PDB file of C-alpha atoms in Angstrom:
ATOM      1  CA  MET G 111      -8.545 -17.667 -25.996  1.00  0.00           C
ATOM      2  CA  SER G 112      -7.272 -14.552 -27.664  1.00  0.00           C
ATOM      3  CA  ASP G 113      -7.077 -14.143 -31.394  1.00  0.00           C
ATOM      4  CA  THR G 114      -3.683 -14.558 -32.982  1.00  0.00           C
ATOM      5  CA  THR G 115      -3.215 -11.087 -34.373  1.00  0.00           C
ATOM      6  CA  SER G 116      -4.582  -7.635 -34.991  1.00  0.00           C
ATOM      7  CA  SER G 117      -7.447  -7.467 -37.458  1.00  0.00           C
ATOM      8  CA  GLU G 118      -6.105  -4.738 -39.711  1.00  0.00           C
ATOM      9  CA  SER G 119      -2.615  -6.086 -40.428  1.00  0.00           C
ATOM     10  CA  PRO G 120      -2.297  -9.815 -39.728  1.00  0.00           C
ATOM     11  CA  ASN G 121       0.364 -10.377 -42.390  1.00  0.00           C
ATOM     12  CA  VAL G 122       2.556  -7.455 -41.399  1.00  0.00           C
ATOM     13  CA  LEU G 123       3.059  -8.622 -37.831  1.00  0.00           C
ATOM     14  CA  SER G 124       3.465 -12.250 -38.858  1.00  0.00           C
ATOM     15  CA  ARG G 125       6.411 -11.298 -41.089  1.00  0.00           C
ATOM     16  CA  LEU G 126       8.322  -9.890 -38.138  1.00  0.00           C
ATOM     17  CA  PRO G 127      10.664 -12.086 -36.088  1.00  0.00           C
ATOM     18  CA  PRO G 128       8.797 -13.811 -33.233  1.00  0.00           C
ATOM     19  CA  TRP G 129      10.897 -12.011 -30.628  1.00  0.00           C
ATOM     20  CA  VAL G 130       9.580  -8.729 -32.062  1.00  0.00           C
ATOM     21  CA  SER G 131       6.004  -9.586 -33.042  1.00  0.00           C
ATOM     22  CA  ARG G 132       5.208 -11.094 -29.646  1.00  0.00           C
ATOM     23  CA  TRP G 133       5.663  -7.726 -27.942  1.00  0.00           C
ATOM     24  CA  LEU G 134       3.337  -6.119 -30.500  1.00  0.00           C
ATOM     25  CA  GLY G 135       0.494  -8.507 -29.696  1.00  0.00           C
ATOM     26  CA  TYR G 136       0.927 -11.128 -32.434  1.00  0.00           C
ATOM     27  CA  ARG G 137       0.547 -14.825 -31.665  1.00  0.00           C
ATOM     28  CA  SER G 138       0.918 -17.658 -34.157  1.00  0.00           C
ATOM     29  CA  ILE G 139      -0.571 -19.937 -31.492  1.00  0.00           C
ATOM     30  CA  PRO G 140      -3.265 -18.613 -29.115  1.00  0.00           C
ATOM     31  CA  GLU G 141      -2.213 -18.073 -25.524  1.00  0.00           C
ATOM     32  CA  PRO G 142      -3.784 -20.415 -22.936  1.00  0.00           C
ATOM     33  CA  ASP G 143      -6.219 -18.841 -20.500  1.00  0.00           C
ATOM     34  CA  LEU G 144      -4.636 -17.766 -17.229  1.00  0.00           C
ATOM     35  CA  PRO G 145      -6.103 -18.488 -13.792  1.00  0.00           C
ATOM     36  CA  PRO G 146      -7.651 -15.427 -12.104  1.00  0.00           C
ATOM     37  CA  TRP G 147      -4.852 -15.053  -9.549  1.00  0.00           C
ATOM     38  CA  ASN G 148      -2.279 -14.943 -12.355  1.00  0.00           C
ATOM     39  CA  ASN G 149      -4.173 -12.152 -14.102  1.00  0.00           C
ATOM     40  CA  ASN G 150      -4.420 -10.284 -10.805  1.00  0.00           C
ATOM     41  CA  ILE G 151      -0.656 -10.441 -10.330  1.00  0.00           C
ATOM     42  CA  TRP G 152       0.089  -9.105 -13.813  1.00  0.00           C
ATOM     43  CA  SER G 153      -2.481  -6.338 -13.384  1.00  0.00           C
ATOM     44  CA  TRP G 154      -0.749  -5.231 -10.174  1.00  0.00           C
ATOM     45  CA  VAL G 155       2.723  -5.455 -11.686  1.00  0.00           C
ATOM     46  CA  GLY G 156       1.662  -3.602 -14.835  1.00  0.00           C
ATOM     47  CA  ALA G 157      -0.058  -0.731 -13.046  1.00  0.00           C
ATOM     48  CA  PHE G 158       2.847  -0.353 -10.615  1.00  0.00           C
ATOM     49  CA  CYS G 159       5.471  -0.340 -13.369  1.00  0.00           C
ATOM     50  CA  GLU G 160       3.580   2.064 -15.610  1.00  0.00           C
ATOM     51  CA  LEU G 161       2.917   4.688 -12.959  1.00  0.00           C
ATOM     52  CA  SER G 162       6.404   4.334 -11.482  1.00  0.00           C
ATOM     53  CA  VAL G 163       8.058   4.885 -14.866  1.00  0.00           C
ATOM     54  CA  ILE G 164       5.982   7.992 -15.596  1.00  0.00           C
ATOM     55  CA  ALA G 165       6.534   9.440 -12.119  1.00  0.00           C
ATOM     56  CA  ALA G 166      10.267   8.716 -12.245  1.00  0.00           C
ATOM     57  CA  ILE G 167      10.729  10.483 -15.586  1.00  0.00           C
ATOM     58  CA  PHE G 168       8.645  13.558 -14.799  1.00  0.00           C
ATOM     59  CA  GLY G 169       9.715  13.728 -11.173  1.00  0.00           C
ATOM     60  CA  HIS G 170      13.482  13.343 -11.583  1.00  0.00           C
ATOM     61  CA  SER G 171      14.287  14.858 -14.967  1.00  0.00           C
ATOM     62  CA  VAL G 172      15.566  18.424 -14.658  1.00  0.00           C
ATOM     63  CA  TYR G 173      14.007  19.202 -18.027  1.00  0.00           C
ATOM     64  CA  PHE G 174      10.528  18.577 -16.607  1.00  0.00           C
ATOM     65  CA  THR G 175      11.014  19.665 -13.004  1.00  0.00           C
ATOM     66  CA  SER G 176      12.363  23.039 -14.144  1.00  0.00           C
ATOM     67  CA  ARG G 177       9.103  23.562 -16.030  1.00  0.00           C
ATOM     68  CA  ASN G 178       6.993  22.576 -13.020  1.00  0.00           C
ATOM     69  CA  VAL G 179       5.444  19.613 -14.839  1.00  0.00           C
ATOM     70  CA  PRO G 180       3.206  17.465 -12.597  1.00  0.00           C
ATOM     71  CA  VAL G 181       4.923  14.271 -11.483  1.00  0.00           C
ATOM     72  CA  LEU G 182       1.906  12.200 -12.489  1.00  0.00           C
ATOM     73  CA  LEU G 183      -1.423  13.143 -14.043  1.00  0.00           C
ATOM     74  CA  PRO G 184      -4.242  11.394 -12.120  1.00  0.00           C
ATOM     75  CA  SER G 185      -5.992  10.353 -15.325  1.00  0.00           C
ATOM     76  CA  PHE G 186      -3.168   7.921 -16.083  1.00  0.00           C
ATOM     77  CA  GLY G 187      -3.903   6.053 -12.880  1.00  0.00           C
ATOM     78  CA  ALA G 188      -7.365   5.446 -14.299  1.00  0.00           C
ATOM     79  CA  SER G 189      -5.799   4.401 -17.613  1.00  0.00           C
ATOM     80  CA  ALA G 190      -3.738   1.789 -15.781  1.00  0.00           C
ATOM     81  CA  ALA G 191      -6.951   0.255 -14.448  1.00  0.00           C
ATOM     82  CA  PHE G 192      -8.183  -0.114 -18.022  1.00  0.00           C
ATOM     83  CA  ILE G 193      -5.092  -1.403 -19.810  1.00  0.00           C
ATOM     84  CA  TYR G 194      -4.217  -3.937 -17.103  1.00  0.00           C
ATOM     85  CA  GLY G 195      -7.534  -4.729 -15.442  1.00  0.00           C
ATOM     86  CA  ASN G 196      -9.462  -4.956 -18.727  1.00  0.00           C
ATOM     87  CA  HIS G 197      -6.760  -5.155 -21.382  1.00  0.00           C
ATOM     88  CA  ASP G 198      -8.977  -6.766 -24.058  1.00  0.00           C
ATOM     89  CA  ALA G 199     -11.589  -3.989 -24.045  1.00  0.00           C
ATOM     90  CA  PRO G 200     -11.764  -1.600 -27.041  1.00  0.00           C
ATOM     91  CA  SER G 201     -11.265   1.369 -24.690  1.00  0.00           C
ATOM     92  CA  SER G 202      -7.935  -0.114 -23.557  1.00  0.00           C
ATOM     93  CA  GLN G 203      -6.364  -0.442 -27.002  1.00  0.00           C
ATOM     94  CA  PRO G 204      -3.570   1.833 -28.335  1.00  0.00           C
ATOM     95  CA  ARG G 205      -5.835   3.897 -30.578  1.00  0.00           C
ATOM     96  CA  ALA G 206      -8.109   4.777 -27.664  1.00  0.00           C
ATOM     97  CA  LEU G 207      -5.301   5.175 -25.128  1.00  0.00           C
ATOM     98  CA  VAL G 208      -3.151   7.584 -27.134  1.00  0.00           C
ATOM     99  CA  GLY G 209      -5.876   9.196 -29.225  1.00  0.00           C
ATOM    100  CA  GLY G 210      -8.285   9.695 -26.342  1.00  0.00           C
ATOM    101  CA  HIS G 211      -5.738  11.320 -24.057  1.00  0.00           C
ATOM    102  CA  PHE G 212      -4.441  13.582 -26.827  1.00  0.00           C
ATOM    103  CA  LEU G 213      -7.949  14.749 -27.706  1.00  0.00           C
ATOM    104  CA  GLY G 214      -8.636  15.370 -24.032  1.00  0.00           C
ATOM    105  CA  ALA G 215      -5.461  17.415 -23.656  1.00  0.00           C
ATOM    106  CA  LEU G 216      -6.145  19.415 -26.817  1.00  0.00           C
ATOM    107  CA  VAL G 217      -9.736  20.216 -25.891  1.00  0.00           C
ATOM    108  CA  GLY G 218      -8.781  20.973 -22.301  1.00  0.00           C
ATOM    109  CA  VAL G 219      -6.083  23.466 -23.252  1.00  0.00           C
ATOM    110  CA  CYS G 220      -8.215  25.114 -25.950  1.00  0.00           C
ATOM    111  CA  THR G 221     -11.107  25.513 -23.516  1.00  0.00           C
ATOM    112  CA  MET G 222      -8.816  26.850 -20.805  1.00  0.00           C
ATOM    113  CA  LYS G 223      -7.241  29.360 -23.209  1.00  0.00           C
ATOM    114  CA  LEU G 224     -10.674  30.538 -24.334  1.00  0.00           C
ATOM    115  CA  PHE G 225     -11.991  31.073 -20.812  1.00  0.00           C
ATOM    116  CA  HIS G 226      -8.679  32.503 -19.649  1.00  0.00           C
ATOM    117  CA  MET G 227      -9.408  35.587 -21.752  1.00  0.00           C
ATOM    118  CA  ALA G 228     -12.221  36.437 -19.354  1.00  0.00           C
ATOM    119  CA  SER G 229     -11.346  38.659 -16.412  1.00  0.00           C
ATOM    120  CA  ASP G 230     -13.253  36.381 -14.025  1.00  0.00           C
ATOM    121  CA  PHE G 231     -11.616  33.158 -15.228  1.00  0.00           C
ATOM    122  CA  GLU G 232     -11.220  31.773 -11.705  1.00  0.00           C
ATOM    123  CA  ASP G 233     -14.967  32.008 -11.191  1.00  0.00           C
ATOM    124  CA  LEU G 234     -15.598  30.232 -14.491  1.00  0.00           C
ATOM    125  CA  ARG G 235     -13.329  27.219 -14.012  1.00  0.00           C
ATOM    126  CA  TRP G 236     -16.359  25.077 -13.166  1.00  0.00           C
ATOM    127  CA  LEU G 237     -17.964  25.946 -16.498  1.00  0.00           C
ATOM    128  CA  SER G 238     -14.809  25.422 -18.548  1.00  0.00           C
ATOM    129  CA  SER G 239     -14.230  21.998 -16.986  1.00  0.00           C
ATOM    130  CA  GLY G 240     -17.720  20.808 -17.881  1.00  0.00           C
ATOM    131  CA  ILE G 241     -17.439  22.045 -21.451  1.00  0.00           C
ATOM    132  CA  ALA G 242     -13.993  20.479 -21.885  1.00  0.00           C
ATOM    133  CA  CYS G 243     -15.047  17.063 -20.624  1.00  0.00           C
ATOM    134  CA  ALA G 244     -18.330  16.961 -22.551  1.00  0.00           C
ATOM    135  CA  THR G 245     -16.650  18.042 -25.784  1.00  0.00           C
ATOM    136  CA  THR G 246     -13.924  15.438 -25.365  1.00  0.00           C
ATOM    137  CA  ILE G 247     -16.489  12.671 -24.922  1.00  0.00           C
ATOM    138  CA  VAL G 248     -18.246  13.605 -28.160  1.00  0.00           C
ATOM    139  CA  LEU G 249     -14.975  13.826 -30.094  1.00  0.00           C
ATOM    140  CA  MET G 250     -13.894  10.418 -28.806  1.00  0.00           C
ATOM    141  CA  GLU G 251     -17.217   8.985 -29.930  1.00  0.00           C
ATOM    142  CA  LEU G 252     -16.802  10.493 -33.395  1.00  0.00           C
ATOM    143  CA  THR G 253     -13.207   9.302 -33.790  1.00  0.00           C
ATOM    144  CA  HIS G 254     -13.702   5.880 -32.156  1.00  0.00           C
ATOM    145  CA  THR G 255     -11.075   6.657 -29.534  1.00  0.00           C
ATOM    146  CA  MET G 256     -13.267   6.315 -26.448  1.00  0.00           C
ATOM    147  CA  HIS G 257     -11.007   6.114 -23.406  1.00  0.00           C
ATOM    148  CA  PRO G 258     -12.922   7.251 -20.273  1.00  0.00           C
ATOM    149  CA  PRO G 259      -9.853   8.484 -18.326  1.00  0.00           C
ATOM    150  CA  ALA G 260      -9.292  11.033 -21.106  1.00  0.00           C
ATOM    151  CA  GLY G 261     -12.283  12.940 -19.757  1.00  0.00           C
ATOM    152  CA  ALA G 262     -10.182  13.708 -16.691  1.00  0.00           C
ATOM    153  CA  THR G 263      -7.259  14.677 -18.925  1.00  0.00           C
ATOM    154  CA  ALA G 264      -9.496  17.364 -20.441  1.00  0.00           C
ATOM    155  CA  ILE G 265     -10.569  18.661 -17.028  1.00  0.00           C
ATOM    156  CA  ILE G 266      -7.104  18.959 -15.463  1.00  0.00           C
ATOM    157  CA  PRO G 267      -5.892  22.112 -17.313  1.00  0.00           C
ATOM    158  CA  THR G 268      -9.182  23.868 -16.623  1.00  0.00           C
ATOM    159  CA  VAL G 269      -9.223  23.348 -12.847  1.00  0.00           C
ATOM    160  CA  THR G 270      -5.616  23.029 -11.641  1.00  0.00           C
ATOM    161  CA  VAL G 271      -3.290  26.017 -11.464  1.00  0.00           C
ATOM    162  CA  GLN G 272      -0.174  23.945 -12.221  1.00  0.00           C
ATOM    163  CA  ALA G 273      -1.603  22.510 -15.454  1.00  0.00           C
ATOM    164  CA  THR G 274      -3.075  25.873 -16.445  1.00  0.00           C
ATOM    165  CA  ALA G 275       0.392  27.412 -16.214  1.00  0.00           C
ATOM    166  CA  LEU G 276       1.772  24.788 -18.608  1.00  0.00           C
ATOM    167  CA  GLY G 277      -0.445  26.047 -21.410  1.00  0.00           C
ATOM    168  CA  TRP G 278       0.250  24.317 -24.727  1.00  0.00           C
ATOM    169  CA  TYR G 279       3.144  22.443 -23.129  1.00  0.00           C
ATOM    170  CA  TYR G 280       0.468  20.284 -21.508  1.00  0.00           C
ATOM    171  CA  LEU G 281      -0.044  18.499 -24.852  1.00  0.00           C
ATOM    172  CA  PRO G 282       3.453  16.962 -25.208  1.00  0.00           C
ATOM    173  CA  VAL G 283       3.375  16.037 -21.511  1.00  0.00           C
ATOM    174  CA  VAL G 284       0.169  14.070 -22.047  1.00  0.00           C
ATOM    175  CA  LEU G 285       1.421  12.569 -25.304  1.00  0.00           C
ATOM    176  CA  LEU G 286       4.656  11.384 -23.696  1.00  0.00           C
ATOM    177  CA  SER G 287       2.725   9.952 -20.748  1.00  0.00           C
ATOM    178  CA  SER G 288       0.488   8.050 -23.183  1.00  0.00           C
ATOM    179  CA  ILE G 289       3.456   6.642 -25.092  1.00  0.00           C
ATOM    180  CA  LEU G 290       5.147   5.562 -21.866  1.00  0.00           C
ATOM    181  CA  SER G 291       1.916   3.898 -20.734  1.00  0.00           C
ATOM    182  CA  LEU G 292       1.619   2.044 -24.029  1.00  0.00           C
ATOM    183  CA  THR G 293       5.267   0.953 -23.984  1.00  0.00           C
ATOM    184  CA  VAL G 294       5.015  -0.524 -20.497  1.00  0.00           C
ATOM    185  CA  ALA G 295       1.707  -2.196 -21.396  1.00  0.00           C
ATOM    186  CA  LEU G 296       3.279  -3.865 -24.441  1.00  0.00           C
ATOM    187  CA  LEU G 297       6.011  -5.290 -22.234  1.00  0.00           C
ATOM    188  CA  ILE G 298       4.013  -6.403 -19.195  1.00  0.00           C
ATOM    189  CA  ASN G 299       0.826  -7.530 -20.932  1.00  0.00           C
ATOM    190  CA  ASN G 300       2.706  -9.702 -23.424  1.00  0.00           C
ATOM    191  CA  ILE G 301       4.666 -11.791 -20.946  1.00  0.00           C
ATOM    192  CA  GLN G 302       1.812 -14.218 -20.305  1.00  0.00           C
ATOM    193  CA  ARG G 303      -1.131 -12.312 -21.744  1.00  0.00           C
ATOM    194  CA  LYS G 304      -1.773 -10.697 -25.146  1.00  0.00           C
ATOM    195  CA  TYR G 305      -1.926  -6.971 -25.858  1.00  0.00           C
ATOM    196  CA  PRO G 306      -3.170  -5.208 -27.837  1.00  0.00           C
ATOM    197  CA  ALA G 307      -6.264  -6.958 -29.142  1.00  0.00           C
ATOM    198  CA  PHE G 308      -5.996  -4.588 -32.126  1.00  0.00           C
ATOM    199  CA  TRP G 309      -3.959  -1.527 -33.056  1.00  0.00           C
ATOM    200  CA  LEU G 310      -6.173   0.751 -35.142  1.00  0.00           C
ATOM    201  CA  THR G 311      -9.419  -0.956 -36.098  1.00  0.00           C
ATOM    202  CA  SER G 312     -11.512  -3.733 -34.636  1.00  0.00           C
ATOM    203  CA  ARG G 313     -13.776  -6.349 -36.117  1.00  0.00           C
ATOM    204  CA  PRO G 314     -16.404  -8.644 -34.579  1.00  0.00           C
ATOM    205  CA  GLY G 315     -14.772 -11.623 -32.939  1.00  0.00           C
ATOM    206  CA  PRO G 316     -15.889 -14.954 -31.530  1.00  0.00           C
ATOM    207  CA  ILE G 317     -17.523 -15.222 -28.141  1.00  0.00           C
ATOM    208  CA  LEU G 318     -14.688 -15.678 -25.703  1.00  0.00           C
ATOM    209  CA  PRO G 319     -14.559 -16.754 -22.054  1.00  0.00           C
ATOM    210  CA  LEU G 320     -13.817 -14.078 -19.501  1.00  0.00           C
ATOM    211  CA  HIS G 321     -10.379 -14.202 -17.924  1.00  0.00           C
ATOM    212  CA  CYS G 322     -11.545 -12.864 -14.594  1.00  0.00           C
ATOM    213  CA  GLY G 323     -12.694 -16.245 -13.321  1.00  0.00           C
ATOM    214  CA  TYR G 324     -16.281 -15.374 -12.382  1.00  0.00           C
ATOM    215  CA  LYS G 325     -18.713 -18.249 -12.639  1.00  0.00           C
ATOM    216  CA  ASP G 326     -22.255 -18.241 -13.952  1.00  0.00           C
ATOM    217  CA  THR G 327     -24.509 -18.661 -10.934  1.00  0.00           C
ATOM    218  CA  ASP G 328     -27.033 -20.864 -12.766  1.00  0.00           C
ATOM    219  CA  GLU G 329     -24.862 -23.210 -14.776  1.00  0.00           C
ATOM    220  CA  GLY G 330     -21.522 -22.976 -12.999  1.00  0.00           C
ATOM    221  CA  LYS G 331     -19.765 -22.101 -16.242  1.00  0.00           C
ATOM    222  CA  SER G 332     -17.541 -19.198 -17.105  1.00  0.00           C
ATOM    223  CA  SER G 333     -19.365 -16.151 -18.395  1.00  0.00           C
ATOM    224  CA  GLU G 334     -18.795 -15.309 -22.017  1.00  0.00           C
ATOM    225  CA  ARG G 335     -18.528 -12.109 -23.926  1.00  0.00           C
ATOM    226  CA  ARG G 336     -17.939 -10.888 -27.444  1.00  0.00           C
ATOM    227  CA  ALA G 337     -14.497  -9.400 -27.897  1.00  0.00           C
ATOM    228  CA  ASP G 338     -13.162  -6.932 -30.454  1.00  0.00           C
ATOM    229  CA  LEU G 339      -9.994  -8.406 -31.901  1.00  0.00           C
TER     230      LEU G 339
END
């Protein structure tokens, strides 16, 4: 079962009213484990709602459409797979989700701007994309914000004409997309599940059973893993 609260501020969340703290991932009583099919349903619902909300805002708001903002950045589809399909993982937590994407956007735009000064920029897009992604990975490692989809966030402004044209405006677009993703995840993942496992920092937790329902082939028992809570 999941831990009752985030590791860095257990008392802060517990002081909030239950109808508030629940949606921030706090539990005074651990949630019961869900059957695999139940987890599958919430993963589908969560991913659908998250991507639909982002696409609706960027695709139907005149403020964004007039600036030719992409309706949906592909990297957030990958993020949905993490925060709903593996919502307990460290790479799915708010720090990694928001921080990783922002670092990816920042590095991607900086790299694009640097290479854009070259007269043969179009011929160097392949090089700028590799540098942007590799640099983002290292920065995420150093800042403990590893979120694999953010590697794609760094590549997008270096290889797509639409994102290149956005320039620095790409950063607030990514930041808003991250915040929308987190908001939907807090709502959907806290109906019957628990999210986040932690907000800013993690600590070693007990060995917990997997929620995916796979059985150990030798003993017929649920596999176990160590979770960051």
